[in-house]
Tab-separated table of C-alpha atoms and ligand atoms in Angstrom:
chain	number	residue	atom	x	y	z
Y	1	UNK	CA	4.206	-17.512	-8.311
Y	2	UNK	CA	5.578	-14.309	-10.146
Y	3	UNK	CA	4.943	-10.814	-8.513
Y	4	UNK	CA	5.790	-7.758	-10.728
Y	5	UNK	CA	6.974	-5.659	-8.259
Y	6	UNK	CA	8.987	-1.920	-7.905
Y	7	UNK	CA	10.644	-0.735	-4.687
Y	8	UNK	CA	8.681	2.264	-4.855
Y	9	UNK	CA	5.398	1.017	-5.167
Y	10	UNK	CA	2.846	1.519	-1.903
Y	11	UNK	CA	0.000	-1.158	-3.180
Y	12	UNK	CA	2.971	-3.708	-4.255
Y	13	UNK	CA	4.142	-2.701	-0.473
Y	14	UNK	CA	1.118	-4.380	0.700
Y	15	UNK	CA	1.371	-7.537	-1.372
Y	16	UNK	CA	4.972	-8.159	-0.202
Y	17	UNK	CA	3.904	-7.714	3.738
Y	18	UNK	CA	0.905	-10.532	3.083
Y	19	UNK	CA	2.936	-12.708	0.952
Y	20	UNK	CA	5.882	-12.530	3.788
Y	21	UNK	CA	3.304	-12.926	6.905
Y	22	UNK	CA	1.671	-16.405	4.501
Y	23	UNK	CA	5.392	-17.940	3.711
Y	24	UNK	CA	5.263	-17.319	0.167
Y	25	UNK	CA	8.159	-16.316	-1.471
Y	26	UNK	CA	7.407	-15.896	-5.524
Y	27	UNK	CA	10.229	-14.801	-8.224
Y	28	UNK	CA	9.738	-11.032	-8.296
Y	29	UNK	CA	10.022	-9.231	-11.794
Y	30	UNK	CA	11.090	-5.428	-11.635
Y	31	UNK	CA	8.817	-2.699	-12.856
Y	32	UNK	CA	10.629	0.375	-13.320
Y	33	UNK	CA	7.786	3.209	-12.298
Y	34	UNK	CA	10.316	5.795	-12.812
Y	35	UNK	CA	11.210	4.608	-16.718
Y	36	UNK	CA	7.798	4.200	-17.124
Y	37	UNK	CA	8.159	0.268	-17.882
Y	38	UNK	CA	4.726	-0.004	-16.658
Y	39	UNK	CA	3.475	1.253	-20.369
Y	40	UNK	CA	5.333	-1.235	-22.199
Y	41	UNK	CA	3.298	-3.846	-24.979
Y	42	UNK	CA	4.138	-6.755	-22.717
Y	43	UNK	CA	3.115	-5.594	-19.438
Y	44	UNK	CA	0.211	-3.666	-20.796
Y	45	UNK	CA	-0.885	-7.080	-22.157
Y	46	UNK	CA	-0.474	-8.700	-18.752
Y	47	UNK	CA	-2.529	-5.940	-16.766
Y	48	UNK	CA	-4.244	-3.769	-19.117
Y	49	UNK	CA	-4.329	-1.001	-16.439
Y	50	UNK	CA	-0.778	-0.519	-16.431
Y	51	UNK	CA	-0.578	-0.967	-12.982
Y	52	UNK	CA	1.338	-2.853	-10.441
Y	53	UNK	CA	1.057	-5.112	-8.392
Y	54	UNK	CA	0.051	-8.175	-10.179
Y	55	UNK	CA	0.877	-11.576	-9.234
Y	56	UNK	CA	1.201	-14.746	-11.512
Y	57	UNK	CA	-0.304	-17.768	-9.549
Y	58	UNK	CA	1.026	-20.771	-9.308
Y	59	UNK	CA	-1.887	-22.267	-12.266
Y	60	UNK	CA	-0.861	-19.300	-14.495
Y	61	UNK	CA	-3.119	-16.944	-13.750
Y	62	UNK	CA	-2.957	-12.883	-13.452
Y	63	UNK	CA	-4.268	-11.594	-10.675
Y	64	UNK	CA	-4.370	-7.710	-10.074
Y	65	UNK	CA	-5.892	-5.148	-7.639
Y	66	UNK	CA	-3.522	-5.713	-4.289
Y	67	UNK	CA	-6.471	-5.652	-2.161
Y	68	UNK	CA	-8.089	-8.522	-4.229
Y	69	UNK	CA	-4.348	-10.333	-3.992
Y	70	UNK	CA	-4.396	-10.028	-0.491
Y	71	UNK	CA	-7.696	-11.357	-0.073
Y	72	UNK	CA	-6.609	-14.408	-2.406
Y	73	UNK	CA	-3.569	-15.013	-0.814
Y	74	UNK	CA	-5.714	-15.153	2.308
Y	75	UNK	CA	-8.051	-17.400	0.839
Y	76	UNK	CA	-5.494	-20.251	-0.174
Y	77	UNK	CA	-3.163	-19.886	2.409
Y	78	UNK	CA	-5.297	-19.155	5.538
Y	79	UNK	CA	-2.863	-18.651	8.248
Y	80	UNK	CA	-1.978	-16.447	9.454
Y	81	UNK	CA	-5.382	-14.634	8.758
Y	82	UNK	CA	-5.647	-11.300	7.446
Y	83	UNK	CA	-9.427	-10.840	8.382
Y	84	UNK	CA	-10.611	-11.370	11.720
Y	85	UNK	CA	-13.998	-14.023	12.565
Y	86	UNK	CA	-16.934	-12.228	12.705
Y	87	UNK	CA	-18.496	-10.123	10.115
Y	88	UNK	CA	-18.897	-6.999	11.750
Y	89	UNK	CA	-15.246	-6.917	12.546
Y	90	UNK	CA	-14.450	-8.448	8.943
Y	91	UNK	CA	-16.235	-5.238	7.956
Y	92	UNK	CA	-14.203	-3.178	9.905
Y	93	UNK	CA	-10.849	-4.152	8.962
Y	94	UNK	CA	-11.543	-4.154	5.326
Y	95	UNK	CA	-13.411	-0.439	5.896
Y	96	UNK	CA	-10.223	0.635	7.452
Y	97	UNK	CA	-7.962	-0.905	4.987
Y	98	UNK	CA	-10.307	0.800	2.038
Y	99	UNK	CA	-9.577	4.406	3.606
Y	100	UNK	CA	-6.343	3.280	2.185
Y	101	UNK	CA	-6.617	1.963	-0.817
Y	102	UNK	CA	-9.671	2.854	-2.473
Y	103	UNK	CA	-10.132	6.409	-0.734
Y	104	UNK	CA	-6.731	8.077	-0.631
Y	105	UNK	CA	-3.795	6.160	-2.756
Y	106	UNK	CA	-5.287	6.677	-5.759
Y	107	UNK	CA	-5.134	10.075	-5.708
Y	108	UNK	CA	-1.342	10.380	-5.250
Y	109	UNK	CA	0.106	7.825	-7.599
Y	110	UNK	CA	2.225	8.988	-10.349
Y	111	UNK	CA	-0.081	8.550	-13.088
Y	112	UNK	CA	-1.894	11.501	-11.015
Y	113	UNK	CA	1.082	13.323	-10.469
Y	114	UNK	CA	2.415	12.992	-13.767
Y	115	UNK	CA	-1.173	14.609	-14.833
Y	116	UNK	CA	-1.330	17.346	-12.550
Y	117	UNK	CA	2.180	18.073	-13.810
Y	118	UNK	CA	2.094	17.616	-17.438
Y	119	UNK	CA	-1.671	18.216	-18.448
Y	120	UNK	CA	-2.807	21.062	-15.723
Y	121	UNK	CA	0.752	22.379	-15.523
Y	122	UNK	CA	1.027	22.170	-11.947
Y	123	UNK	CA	4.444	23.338	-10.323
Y	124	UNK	CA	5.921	21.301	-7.586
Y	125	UNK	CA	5.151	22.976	-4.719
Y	126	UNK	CA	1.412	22.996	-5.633
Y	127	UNK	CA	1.656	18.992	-6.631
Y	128	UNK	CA	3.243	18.390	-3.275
Y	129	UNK	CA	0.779	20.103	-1.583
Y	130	UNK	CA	-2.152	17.959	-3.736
Y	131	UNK	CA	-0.261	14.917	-2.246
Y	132	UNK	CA	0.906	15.839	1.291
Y	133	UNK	CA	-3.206	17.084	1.567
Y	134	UNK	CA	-4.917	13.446	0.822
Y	135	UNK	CA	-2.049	11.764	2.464
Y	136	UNK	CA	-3.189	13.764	5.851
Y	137	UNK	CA	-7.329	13.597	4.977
Y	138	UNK	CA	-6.911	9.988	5.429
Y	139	UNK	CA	-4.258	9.885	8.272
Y	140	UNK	CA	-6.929	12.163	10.080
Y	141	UNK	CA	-9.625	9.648	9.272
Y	142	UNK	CA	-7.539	6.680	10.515
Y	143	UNK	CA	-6.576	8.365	13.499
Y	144	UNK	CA	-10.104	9.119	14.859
Y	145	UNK	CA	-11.277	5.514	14.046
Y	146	UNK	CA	-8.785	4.180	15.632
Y	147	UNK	CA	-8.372	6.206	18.368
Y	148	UNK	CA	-11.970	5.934	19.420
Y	149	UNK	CA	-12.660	2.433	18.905
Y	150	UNK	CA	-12.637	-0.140	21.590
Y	151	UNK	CA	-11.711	-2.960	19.307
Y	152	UNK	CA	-7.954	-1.214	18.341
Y	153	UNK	CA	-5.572	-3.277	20.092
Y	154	UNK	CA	-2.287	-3.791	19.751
Y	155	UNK	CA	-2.553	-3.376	16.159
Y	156	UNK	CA	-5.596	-1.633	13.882
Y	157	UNK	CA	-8.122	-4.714	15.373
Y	158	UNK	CA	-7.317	-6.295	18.421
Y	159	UNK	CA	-3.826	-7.531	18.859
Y	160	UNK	CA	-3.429	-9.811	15.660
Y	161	UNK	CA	-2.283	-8.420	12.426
Y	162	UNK	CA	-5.118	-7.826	9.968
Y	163	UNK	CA	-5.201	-6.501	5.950
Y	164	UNK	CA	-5.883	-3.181	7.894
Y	165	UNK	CA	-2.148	-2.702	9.326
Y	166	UNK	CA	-0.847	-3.706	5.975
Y	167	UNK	CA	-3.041	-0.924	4.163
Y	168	UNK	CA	-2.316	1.561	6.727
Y	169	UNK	CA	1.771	0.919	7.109
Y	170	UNK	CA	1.536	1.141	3.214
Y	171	UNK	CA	0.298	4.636	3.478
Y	172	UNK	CA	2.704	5.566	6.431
Y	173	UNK	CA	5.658	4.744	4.762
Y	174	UNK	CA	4.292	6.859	1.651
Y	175	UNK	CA	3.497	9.795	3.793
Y	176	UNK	CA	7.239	9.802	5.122
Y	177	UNK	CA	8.310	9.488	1.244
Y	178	UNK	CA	6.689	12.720	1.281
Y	179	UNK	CA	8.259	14.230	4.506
Y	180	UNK	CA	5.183	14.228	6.627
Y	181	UNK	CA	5.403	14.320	10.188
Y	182	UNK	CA	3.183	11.315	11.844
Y	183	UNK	CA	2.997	13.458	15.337
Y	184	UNK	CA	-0.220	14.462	15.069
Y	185	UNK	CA	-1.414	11.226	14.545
Y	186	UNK	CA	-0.338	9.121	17.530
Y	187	UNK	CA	-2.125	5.979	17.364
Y	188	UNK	CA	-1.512	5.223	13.772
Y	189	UNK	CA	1.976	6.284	14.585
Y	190	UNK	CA	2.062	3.914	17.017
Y	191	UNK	CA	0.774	0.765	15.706
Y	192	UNK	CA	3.090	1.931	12.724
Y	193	UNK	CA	5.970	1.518	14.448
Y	194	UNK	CA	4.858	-2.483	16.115
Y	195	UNK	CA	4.510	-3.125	12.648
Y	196	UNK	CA	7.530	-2.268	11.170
Y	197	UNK	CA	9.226	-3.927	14.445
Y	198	UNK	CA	8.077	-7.256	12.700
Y	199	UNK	CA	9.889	-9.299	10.359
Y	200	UNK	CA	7.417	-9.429	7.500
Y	201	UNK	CA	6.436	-6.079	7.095
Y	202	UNK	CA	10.356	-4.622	8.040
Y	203	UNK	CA	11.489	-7.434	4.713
Y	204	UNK	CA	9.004	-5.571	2.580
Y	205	UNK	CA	9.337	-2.473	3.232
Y	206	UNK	CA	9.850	-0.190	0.244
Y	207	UNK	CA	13.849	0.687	0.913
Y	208	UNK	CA	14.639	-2.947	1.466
Y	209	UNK	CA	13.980	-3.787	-2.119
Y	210	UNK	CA	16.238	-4.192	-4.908
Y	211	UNK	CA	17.252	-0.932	-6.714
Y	212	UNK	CA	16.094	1.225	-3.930
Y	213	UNK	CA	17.602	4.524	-2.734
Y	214	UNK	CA	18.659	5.304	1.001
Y	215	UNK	CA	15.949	7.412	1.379
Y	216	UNK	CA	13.431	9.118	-0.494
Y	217	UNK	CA	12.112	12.719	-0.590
Y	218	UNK	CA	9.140	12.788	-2.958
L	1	GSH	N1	-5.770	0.119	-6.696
L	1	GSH	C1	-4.562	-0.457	-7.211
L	1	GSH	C2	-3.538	0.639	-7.384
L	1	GSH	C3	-2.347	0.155	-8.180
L	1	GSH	C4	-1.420	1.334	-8.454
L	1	GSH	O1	-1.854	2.481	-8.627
L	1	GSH	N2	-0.122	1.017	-8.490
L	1	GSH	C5	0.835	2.050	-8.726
L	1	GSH	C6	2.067	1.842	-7.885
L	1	GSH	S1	1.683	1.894	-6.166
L	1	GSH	C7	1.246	2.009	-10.182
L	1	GSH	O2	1.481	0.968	-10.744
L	1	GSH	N3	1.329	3.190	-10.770
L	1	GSH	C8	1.729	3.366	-12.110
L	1	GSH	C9	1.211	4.648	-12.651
L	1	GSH	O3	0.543	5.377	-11.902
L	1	GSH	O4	1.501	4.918	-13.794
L	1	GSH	C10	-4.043	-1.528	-6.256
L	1	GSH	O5	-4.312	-1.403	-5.049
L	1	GSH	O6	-3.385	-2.481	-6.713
């Protein structure tokens, strides 16, 4: 397997934390966000949406979209699972993980930022503000589900790891990139924390990777 991969990258976060939970240890190729390397002919041929992550399987083929990956690399290598039993929880795990990634990342990755900068002439401050303002709409939203909900455990469903943890330590780690404080949302902060105790998800994390900084401010 190939992953195409940048430190920096929140959905390729997610990839790297299944892929280290399942065993599976693919050659990583480097996709420089910040040179733009996304936009080049050859990896615009590979994914056509200029986007990382997407993973090379081991018969060839390009798969894209890291929730689709991680419900793939669930699918072939099924344990540990990433999705609990039953549907209604199945449902809720993948609802939670969705606040995530369909809801809230897209609307702070740089082809956004770059946009608000370049196109609506957006100073920093205001951009930053744009970004620190979905980060916390769906920190909120996480916090109250899980907060109320019986079925939170030890992590985000009951006290096994689920695609849910992965989605919401993704945007965690993002919201720190961005200096936000977590205090106000305890229970995410929390089950934050037990993950990035763990191996897999403390491997992947974005500052582990090659060509990564110390630390980040935005
Ligand atoms: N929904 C996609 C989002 C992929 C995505 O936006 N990736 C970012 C990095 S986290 C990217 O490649 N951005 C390049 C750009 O915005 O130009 C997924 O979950 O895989």
């Amino acid at each position: 397997m190939k992953l195409y991969s940048f430190w920096r990258s929140l959905a390729t976060f997610r990839v790297r934390i299944a892929l280290n939970l399942k065993g599976l240890a693919p050659d990583v190729v480097n996709v420089d966000l910040i040179k733009g390397q996304q936009h080049a002919a050859d990896f615009r041929a590979l994914n056509p949406q200029m986007l990382i992550p997407a993973l090379i399987d081991d018969n060839g083929r390009t798969l894209f979209q890291s929730v689709s990956i991680l419900e793939y690399l669930d699918e072939i290598r099924p344990d540990p699972p990433l999705l609990p039993r039953e549907p209604a929880d199945r449902a809720r795990v993948r609802a939670l993980a969705m606040i995530v990634a369909c809801d809230a990342h897209p609307l702070i990755v740089p082809r956004v930022r770059d946009y608000l900068e370049k196109e609506l002439k957006l100073d920093e401050p205001t951009r930053l503000k744009w970004v620190r303002h979905w980060f916390g709409e769906a920190l909120s939203a996480l916090e109250t589900h899980l907060r109320r909900d019986p079925q939170t455990g030890r992590y985000c469903h009951g006290d096994s790891v689920t695609m849910a943890d992965i989605c919401l330590v993704s945007h965690a780690v993002g919201a720190k990139f961005f200096e936000m404080d977590l205090t106000p949302y305890p229970t995410v902060a929390r089950i934050v924390d037990t993950c990035l105790k763990e191996d897999a998800f403390a491997r992947a994390h974005p500052l582990k990777q090659p060509g990564a900084p110390q630390s980040v401010t935005h």
